[in-house]
Amino acid sequence: MADILSFPAFPQPEELEGLDRPALLALLERLRAQLDQLDQCEPEDPESEVYERWGDQHEELEDLVDEVLDLLEEE
């Protein structure tokens, strides 16, 4: 069974509010790079357990990107 990429832990959405603009931009860049990496290793079988874990991780990263973008728009 193929392994899903493992990324370092990221702040929880509620922890993002304490970050300044440069830190948010750096985090956004890292998140987008990791989404690109994750896209490159998308499992072939959408019915597999590996695909489900991949999808969960992808969705979590996308949600975090959205949170960061929302905070950047508020500034």
PDB file of N, CA and C in Angstrom:
ATOM      1  N   MET A   1       0.842  -1.181   0.000  1.00  0.00           N
ATOM      2  CA  MET A   1       0.000   0.000   0.000  1.00  0.00           C
ATOM      3  C   MET A   1       0.883   1.239   0.000  1.00  0.00           C
ATOM      4  N   ALA A   2       0.588   2.196  -0.816  1.00  0.00           N
ATOM      5  CA  ALA A   2       1.385   3.419  -0.935  1.00  0.00           C
ATOM      6  C   ALA A   2       1.186   4.312   0.284  1.00  0.00           C
ATOM      7  N   ASP A   3       2.243   5.015   0.647  1.00  0.00           N
ATOM      8  CA  ASP A   3       2.170   5.950   1.754  1.00  0.00           C
ATOM      9  C   ASP A   3       1.819   7.333   1.242  1.00  0.00           C
ATOM     10  N   ILE A   4       1.093   8.064   2.064  1.00  0.00           N
ATOM     11  CA  ILE A   4       0.764   9.450   1.761  1.00  0.00           C
ATOM     12  C   ILE A   4       1.914  10.306   2.286  1.00  0.00           C
ATOM     13  N   LEU A   5       2.196  11.403   1.613  1.00  0.00           N
ATOM     14  CA  LEU A   5       3.255  12.296   2.061  1.00  0.00           C
ATOM     15  C   LEU A   5       2.969  12.762   3.481  1.00  0.00           C
ATOM     16  N   SER A   6       3.999  12.884   4.249  1.00  0.00           N
ATOM     17  CA  SER A   6       3.873  13.361   5.616  1.00  0.00           C
ATOM     18  C   SER A   6       4.479  14.757   5.697  1.00  0.00           C
ATOM     19  N   PHE A   7       3.686  15.703   6.174  1.00  0.00           N
ATOM     20  CA  PHE A   7       4.131  17.079   6.289  1.00  0.00           C
ATOM     21  C   PHE A   7       4.237  17.460   7.755  1.00  0.00           C
ATOM     22  N   PRO A   8       5.080  18.448   8.061  1.00  0.00           N
ATOM     23  CA  PRO A   8       5.175  18.906   9.449  1.00  0.00           C
ATOM     24  C   PRO A   8       3.843  19.498   9.898  1.00  0.00           C
ATOM     25  N   ALA A   9       3.638  19.494  11.182  1.00  0.00           N
ATOM     26  CA  ALA A   9       2.396  20.037  11.741  1.00  0.00           C
ATOM     27  C   ALA A   9       2.318  21.537  11.463  1.00  0.00           C
ATOM     28  N   PHE A  10       1.122  21.994  11.182  1.00  0.00           N
ATOM     29  CA  PHE A  10       0.880  23.407  10.955  1.00  0.00           C
ATOM     30  C   PHE A  10       0.022  23.948  12.090  1.00  0.00           C
ATOM     31  N   PRO A  11       0.026  25.266  12.243  1.00  0.00           N
ATOM     32  CA  PRO A  11      -0.819  25.853  13.281  1.00  0.00           C
ATOM     33  C   PRO A  11      -2.294  25.541  13.018  1.00  0.00           C
ATOM     34  N   GLN A  12      -3.033  25.459  14.081  1.00  0.00           N
ATOM     35  CA  GLN A  12      -4.476  25.312  13.967  1.00  0.00           C
ATOM     36  C   GLN A  12      -5.050  26.661  13.530  1.00  0.00           C
ATOM     37  N   PRO A  13      -6.222  26.658  12.874  1.00  0.00           N
ATOM     38  CA  PRO A  13      -6.776  27.942  12.389  1.00  0.00           C
ATOM     39  C   PRO A  13      -6.842  29.024  13.463  1.00  0.00           C
ATOM     40  N   GLU A  14      -7.166  28.661  14.692  1.00  0.00           N
ATOM     41  CA  GLU A  14      -7.264  29.673  15.744  1.00  0.00           C
ATOM     42  C   GLU A  14      -5.893  30.247  16.120  1.00  0.00           C
ATOM     43  N   GLU A  15      -4.820  29.556  15.821  1.00  0.00           N
ATOM     44  CA  GLU A  15      -3.473  30.036  16.107  1.00  0.00           C
ATOM     45  C   GLU A  15      -2.950  30.986  15.026  1.00  0.00           C
ATOM     46  N   LEU A  16      -3.591  31.019  13.892  1.00  0.00           N
ATOM     47  CA  LEU A  16      -3.127  31.839  12.773  1.00  0.00           C
ATOM     48  C   LEU A  16      -3.290  33.328  13.041  1.00  0.00           C
ATOM     49  N   GLU A  17      -4.264  33.685  13.856  1.00  0.00           N
ATOM     50  CA  GLU A  17      -4.561  35.102  14.078  1.00  0.00           C
ATOM     51  C   GLU A  17      -3.404  35.850  14.718  1.00  0.00           C
ATOM     52  N   GLY A  18      -2.493  35.148  15.400  1.00  0.00           N
ATOM     53  CA  GLY A  18      -1.355  35.803  16.026  1.00  0.00           C
ATOM     54  C   GLY A  18      -0.191  36.038  15.075  1.00  0.00           C
ATOM     55  N   LEU A  19      -0.298  35.556  13.849  1.00  0.00           N
ATOM     56  CA  LEU A  19       0.796  35.688  12.885  1.00  0.00           C
ATOM     57  C   LEU A  19       0.708  37.022  12.150  1.00  0.00           C
ATOM     58  N   ASP A  20       1.872  37.642  11.909  1.00  0.00           N
ATOM     59  CA  ASP A  20       1.888  38.880  11.140  1.00  0.00           C
ATOM     60  C   ASP A  20       1.857  38.568   9.646  1.00  0.00           C
ATOM     61  N   ARG A  21       1.722  39.587   8.839  1.00  0.00           N
ATOM     62  CA  ARG A  21       1.582  39.411   7.390  1.00  0.00           C
ATOM     63  C   ARG A  21       2.733  38.623   6.766  1.00  0.00           C
ATOM     64  N   PRO A  22       4.010  38.938   7.068  1.00  0.00           N
ATOM     65  CA  PRO A  22       5.095  38.147   6.474  1.00  0.00           C
ATOM     66  C   PRO A  22       5.029  36.670   6.864  1.00  0.00           C
ATOM     67  N   ALA A  23       4.659  36.382   8.090  1.00  0.00           N
ATOM     68  CA  ALA A  23       4.553  34.986   8.523  1.00  0.00           C
ATOM     69  C   ALA A  23       3.401  34.287   7.808  1.00  0.00           C
ATOM     70  N   LEU A  24       2.292  34.988   7.615  1.00  0.00           N
ATOM     71  CA  LEU A  24       1.157  34.409   6.898  1.00  0.00           C
ATOM     72  C   LEU A  24       1.524  34.132   5.439  1.00  0.00           C
ATOM     73  N   LEU A  25       2.244  35.066   4.818  1.00  0.00           N
ATOM     74  CA  LEU A  25       2.650  34.869   3.425  1.00  0.00           C
ATOM     75  C   LEU A  25       3.618  33.695   3.289  1.00  0.00           C
ATOM     76  N   ALA A  26       4.529  33.549   4.231  1.00  0.00           N
ATOM     77  CA  ALA A  26       5.468  32.420   4.207  1.00  0.00           C
ATOM     78  C   ALA A  26       4.729  31.106   4.404  1.00  0.00           C
ATOM     79  N   LEU A  27       3.777  31.090   5.316  1.00  0.00           N
ATOM     80  CA  LEU A  27       2.980  29.890   5.548  1.00  0.00           C
ATOM     81  C   LEU A  27       2.161  29.542   4.312  1.00  0.00           C
ATOM     82  N   LEU A  28       1.575  30.541   3.678  1.00  0.00           N
ATOM     83  CA  LEU A  28       0.792  30.320   2.470  1.00  0.00           C
ATOM     84  C   LEU A  28       1.644  29.693   1.367  1.00  0.00           C
ATOM     85  N   GLU A  29       2.860  30.182   1.214  1.00  0.00           N
ATOM     86  CA  GLU A  29       3.767  29.629   0.210  1.00  0.00           C
ATOM     87  C   GLU A  29       4.078  28.159   0.504  1.00  0.00           C
ATOM     88  N   ARG A  30       4.341  27.847   1.770  1.00  0.00           N
ATOM     89  CA  ARG A  30       4.616  26.452   2.154  1.00  0.00           C
ATOM     90  C   ARG A  30       3.407  25.554   1.915  1.00  0.00           C
ATOM     91  N   LEU A  31       2.234  26.044   2.267  1.00  0.00           N
ATOM     92  CA  LEU A  31       1.015  25.250   2.083  1.00  0.00           C
ATOM     93  C   LEU A  31       0.756  24.961   0.610  1.00  0.00           C
ATOM     94  N   ARG A  32       0.927  25.969  -0.225  1.00  0.00           N
ATOM     95  CA  ARG A  32       0.703  25.775  -1.668  1.00  0.00           C
ATOM     96  C   ARG A  32       1.719  24.808  -2.261  1.00  0.00           C
ATOM     97  N   ALA A  33       2.964  24.878  -1.804  1.00  0.00           N
ATOM     98  CA  ALA A  33       3.991  23.944  -2.279  1.00  0.00           C
ATOM     99  C   ALA A  33       3.638  22.517  -1.863  1.00  0.00           C
ATOM    100  N   GLN A  34       3.135  22.361  -0.666  1.00  0.00           N
ATOM    101  CA  GLN A  34       2.774  21.029  -0.200  1.00  0.00           C
ATOM    102  C   GLN A  34       1.534  20.495  -0.908  1.00  0.00           C
ATOM    103  N   LEU A  35       0.615  21.373  -1.242  1.00  0.00           N
ATOM    104  CA  LEU A  35      -0.534  20.940  -2.044  1.00  0.00           C
ATOM    105  C   LEU A  35      -0.074  20.448  -3.413  1.00  0.00           C
ATOM    106  N   ASP A  36       0.882  21.156  -4.005  1.00  0.00           N
ATOM    107  CA  ASP A  36       1.435  20.725  -5.294  1.00  0.00           C
ATOM    108  C   ASP A  36       2.071  19.348  -5.171  1.00  0.00           C
ATOM    109  N   GLN A  37       2.845  19.129  -4.107  1.00  0.00           N
ATOM    110  CA  GLN A  37       3.460  17.825  -3.884  1.00  0.00           C
ATOM    111  C   GLN A  37       2.399  16.747  -3.717  1.00  0.00           C
ATOM    112  N   LEU A  38       1.383  17.064  -2.955  1.00  0.00           N
ATOM    113  CA  LEU A  38       0.316  16.099  -2.707  1.00  0.00           C
ATOM    114  C   LEU A  38      -0.417  15.767  -4.000  1.00  0.00           C
ATOM    115  N   ASP A  39      -0.654  16.765  -4.830  1.00  0.00           N
ATOM    116  CA  ASP A  39      -1.315  16.534  -6.120  1.00  0.00           C
ATOM    117  C   ASP A  39      -0.521  15.578  -6.995  1.00  0.00           C
ATOM    118  N   GLN A  40       0.804  15.661  -6.904  1.00  0.00           N
ATOM    119  CA  GLN A  40       1.655  14.806  -7.729  1.00  0.00           C
ATOM    120  C   GLN A  40       1.625  13.342  -7.297  1.00  0.00           C
ATOM    121  N   CYS A  41       1.177  13.077  -6.094  1.00  0.00           N
ATOM    122  CA  CYS A  41       1.147  11.681  -5.636  1.00  0.00           C
ATOM    123  C   CYS A  41      -0.285  11.199  -5.397  1.00  0.00           C
ATOM    124  N   GLU A  42      -1.239  11.773  -6.132  1.00  0.00           N
ATOM    125  CA  GLU A  42      -2.635  11.352  -5.984  1.00  0.00           C
ATOM    126  C   GLU A  42      -2.773   9.869  -6.336  1.00  0.00           C
ATOM    127  N   PRO A  43      -3.338   9.086  -5.413  1.00  0.00           N
ATOM    128  CA  PRO A  43      -3.537   7.658  -5.690  1.00  0.00           C
ATOM    129  C   PRO A  43      -4.484   7.442  -6.869  1.00  0.00           C
ATOM    130  N   GLU A  44      -4.272   6.351  -7.577  1.00  0.00           N
ATOM    131  CA  GLU A  44      -5.065   6.077  -8.773  1.00  0.00           C
ATOM    132  C   GLU A  44      -6.482   5.589  -8.459  1.00  0.00           C
ATOM    133  N   ASP A  45      -6.637   4.792  -7.415  1.00  0.00           N
ATOM    134  CA  ASP A  45      -7.926   4.174  -7.101  1.00  0.00           C
ATOM    135  C   ASP A  45      -8.718   5.045  -6.132  1.00  0.00           C
ATOM    136  N   PRO A  46      -9.733   5.780  -6.640  1.00  0.00           N
ATOM    137  CA  PRO A  46     -10.508   6.658  -5.766  1.00  0.00           C
ATOM    138  C   PRO A  46     -11.359   5.907  -4.734  1.00  0.00           C
ATOM    139  N   GLU A  47     -11.418   4.592  -4.852  1.00  0.00           N
ATOM    140  CA  GLU A  47     -12.192   3.792  -3.907  1.00  0.00           C
ATOM    141  C   GLU A  47     -11.318   3.215  -2.788  1.00  0.00           C
ATOM    142  N   SER A  48     -10.019   3.511  -2.816  1.00  0.00           N
ATOM    143  CA  SER A  48      -9.097   2.909  -1.856  1.00  0.00           C
ATOM    144  C   SER A  48      -9.018   3.710  -0.551  1.00  0.00           C
ATOM    145  N   GLU A  49      -8.530   3.037   0.484  1.00  0.00           N
ATOM    146  CA  GLU A  49      -8.311   3.683   1.768  1.00  0.00           C
ATOM    147  C   GLU A  49      -7.199   4.723   1.660  1.00  0.00           C
ATOM    148  N   VAL A  50      -6.201   4.442   0.846  1.00  0.00           N
ATOM    149  CA  VAL A  50      -5.102   5.383   0.631  1.00  0.00           C
ATOM    150  C   VAL A  50      -5.636   6.670   0.011  1.00  0.00           C
ATOM    151  N   TYR A  51      -6.542   6.538  -0.949  1.00  0.00           N
ATOM    152  CA  TYR A  51      -7.118   7.721  -1.591  1.00  0.00           C
ATOM    153  C   TYR A  51      -7.925   8.531  -0.578  1.00  0.00           C
ATOM    154  N   GLU A  52      -8.615   7.849   0.292  1.00  0.00           N
ATOM    155  CA  GLU A  52      -9.410   8.538   1.299  1.00  0.00           C
ATOM    156  C   GLU A  52      -8.504   9.346   2.234  1.00  0.00           C
ATOM    157  N   ARG A  53      -7.402   8.759   2.670  1.00  0.00           N
ATOM    158  CA  ARG A  53      -6.445   9.479   3.520  1.00  0.00           C
ATOM    159  C   ARG A  53      -5.822  10.643   2.753  1.00  0.00           C
ATOM    160  N   TRP A  54      -5.498  10.406   1.475  1.00  0.00           N
ATOM    161  CA  TRP A  54      -4.942  11.463   0.631  1.00  0.00           C
ATOM    162  C   TRP A  54      -5.939  12.624   0.548  1.00  0.00           C
ATOM    163  N   GLY A  55      -7.198  12.295   0.298  1.00  0.00           N
ATOM    164  CA  GLY A  55      -8.232  13.319   0.172  1.00  0.00           C
ATOM    165  C   GLY A  55      -8.423  14.111   1.453  1.00  0.00           C
ATOM    166  N   ASP A  56      -8.368  13.415   2.593  1.00  0.00           N
ATOM    167  CA  ASP A  56      -8.502  14.106   3.879  1.00  0.00           C
ATOM    168  C   ASP A  56      -7.355  15.094   4.086  1.00  0.00           C
ATOM    169  N   GLN A  57      -6.149  14.663   3.771  1.00  0.00           N
ATOM    170  CA  GLN A  57      -4.983  15.522   3.933  1.00  0.00           C
ATOM    171  C   GLN A  57      -5.056  16.705   2.963  1.00  0.00           C
ATOM    172  N   HIS A  58      -5.490  16.444   1.741  1.00  0.00           N
ATOM    173  CA  HIS A  58      -5.617  17.508   0.734  1.00  0.00           C
ATOM    174  C   HIS A  58      -6.646  18.536   1.200  1.00  0.00           C
ATOM    175  N   GLU A  59      -7.765  18.069   1.685  1.00  0.00           N
ATOM    176  CA  GLU A  59      -8.819  18.969   2.143  1.00  0.00           C
ATOM    177  C   GLU A  59      -8.353  19.801   3.339  1.00  0.00           C
ATOM    178  N   GLU A  60      -7.613  19.186   4.238  1.00  0.00           N
ATOM    179  CA  GLU A  60      -7.101  19.910   5.397  1.00  0.00           C
ATOM    180  C   GLU A  60      -6.152  21.032   4.971  1.00  0.00           C
ATOM    181  N   LEU A  61      -5.281  20.741   4.026  1.00  0.00           N
ATOM    182  CA  LEU A  61      -4.372  21.771   3.526  1.00  0.00           C
ATOM    183  C   LEU A  61      -5.133  22.885   2.809  1.00  0.00           C
ATOM    184  N   GLU A  62      -6.130  22.519   2.005  1.00  0.00           N
ATOM    185  CA  GLU A  62      -6.929  23.535   1.296  1.00  0.00           C
ATOM    186  C   GLU A  62      -7.665  24.426   2.292  1.00  0.00           C
ATOM    187  N   ASP A  63      -8.209  23.840   3.342  1.00  0.00           N
ATOM    188  CA  ASP A  63      -8.911  24.631   4.358  1.00  0.00           C
ATOM    189  C   ASP A  63      -7.961  25.607   5.043  1.00  0.00           C
ATOM    190  N   LEU A  64      -6.763  25.161   5.313  1.00  0.00           N
ATOM    191  CA  LEU A  64      -5.783  26.027   5.951  1.00  0.00           C
ATOM    192  C   LEU A  64      -5.362  27.160   5.010  1.00  0.00           C
ATOM    193  N   VAL A  65      -5.221  26.870   3.731  1.00  0.00           N
ATOM    194  CA  VAL A  65      -4.928  27.915   2.737  1.00  0.00           C
ATOM    195  C   VAL A  65      -6.045  28.955   2.760  1.00  0.00           C
ATOM    196  N   ASP A  66      -7.285  28.504   2.784  1.00  0.00           N
ATOM    197  CA  ASP A  66      -8.420  29.436   2.824  1.00  0.00           C
ATOM    198  C   ASP A  66      -8.380  30.312   4.076  1.00  0.00           C
ATOM    199  N   GLU A  67      -8.044  29.717   5.222  1.00  0.00           N
ATOM    200  CA  GLU A  67      -7.957  30.477   6.469  1.00  0.00           C
ATOM    201  C   GLU A  67      -6.884  31.568   6.358  1.00  0.00           C
ATOM    202  N   VAL A  68      -5.727  31.200   5.825  1.00  0.00           N
ATOM    203  CA  VAL A  68      -4.635  32.154   5.670  1.00  0.00           C
ATOM    204  C   VAL A  68      -5.056  33.278   4.716  1.00  0.00           C
ATOM    205  N   LEU A  69      -5.670  32.921   3.592  1.00  0.00           N
ATOM    206  CA  LEU A  69      -6.124  33.947   2.649  1.00  0.00           C
ATOM    207  C   LEU A  69      -7.141  34.888   3.275  1.00  0.00           C
ATOM    208  N   ASP A  70      -8.046  34.355   4.066  1.00  0.00           N
ATOM    209  CA  ASP A  70      -9.034  35.193   4.758  1.00  0.00           C
ATOM    210  C   ASP A  70      -8.343  36.194   5.696  1.00  0.00           C
ATOM    211  N   LEU A  71      -7.347  35.721   6.429  1.00  0.00           N
ATOM    212  CA  LEU A  71      -6.627  36.613   7.336  1.00  0.00           C
ATOM    213  C   LEU A  71      -5.854  37.688   6.579  1.00  0.00           C
ATOM    214  N   LEU A  72      -5.276  37.317   5.451  1.00  0.00           N
ATOM    215  CA  LEU A  72      -4.543  38.298   4.652  1.00  0.00           C
ATOM    216  C   LEU A  72      -5.489  39.350   4.069  1.00  0.00           C
ATOM    217  N   GLU A  73      -6.694  38.963   3.723  1.00  0.00           N
ATOM    218  CA  GLU A  73      -7.679  39.920   3.183  1.00  0.00           C
ATOM    219  C   GLU A  73      -8.165  40.893   4.244  1.00  0.00           C
ATOM    220  N   GLU A  74      -8.160  40.451   5.512  1.00  0.00           N
ATOM    221  CA  GLU A  74      -8.634  41.291   6.607  1.00  0.00           C
ATOM    222  C   GLU A  74      -7.660  42.413   6.929  1.00  0.00           C
ATOM    223  N   GLU A  75      -6.397  42.246   6.557  1.00  0.00           N
ATOM    224  CA  GLU A  75      -5.388  43.271   6.892  1.00  0.00           C
ATOM    225  C   GLU A  75      -5.477  44.470   5.981  1.00  0.00           C
TER     226      GLU A  75
END
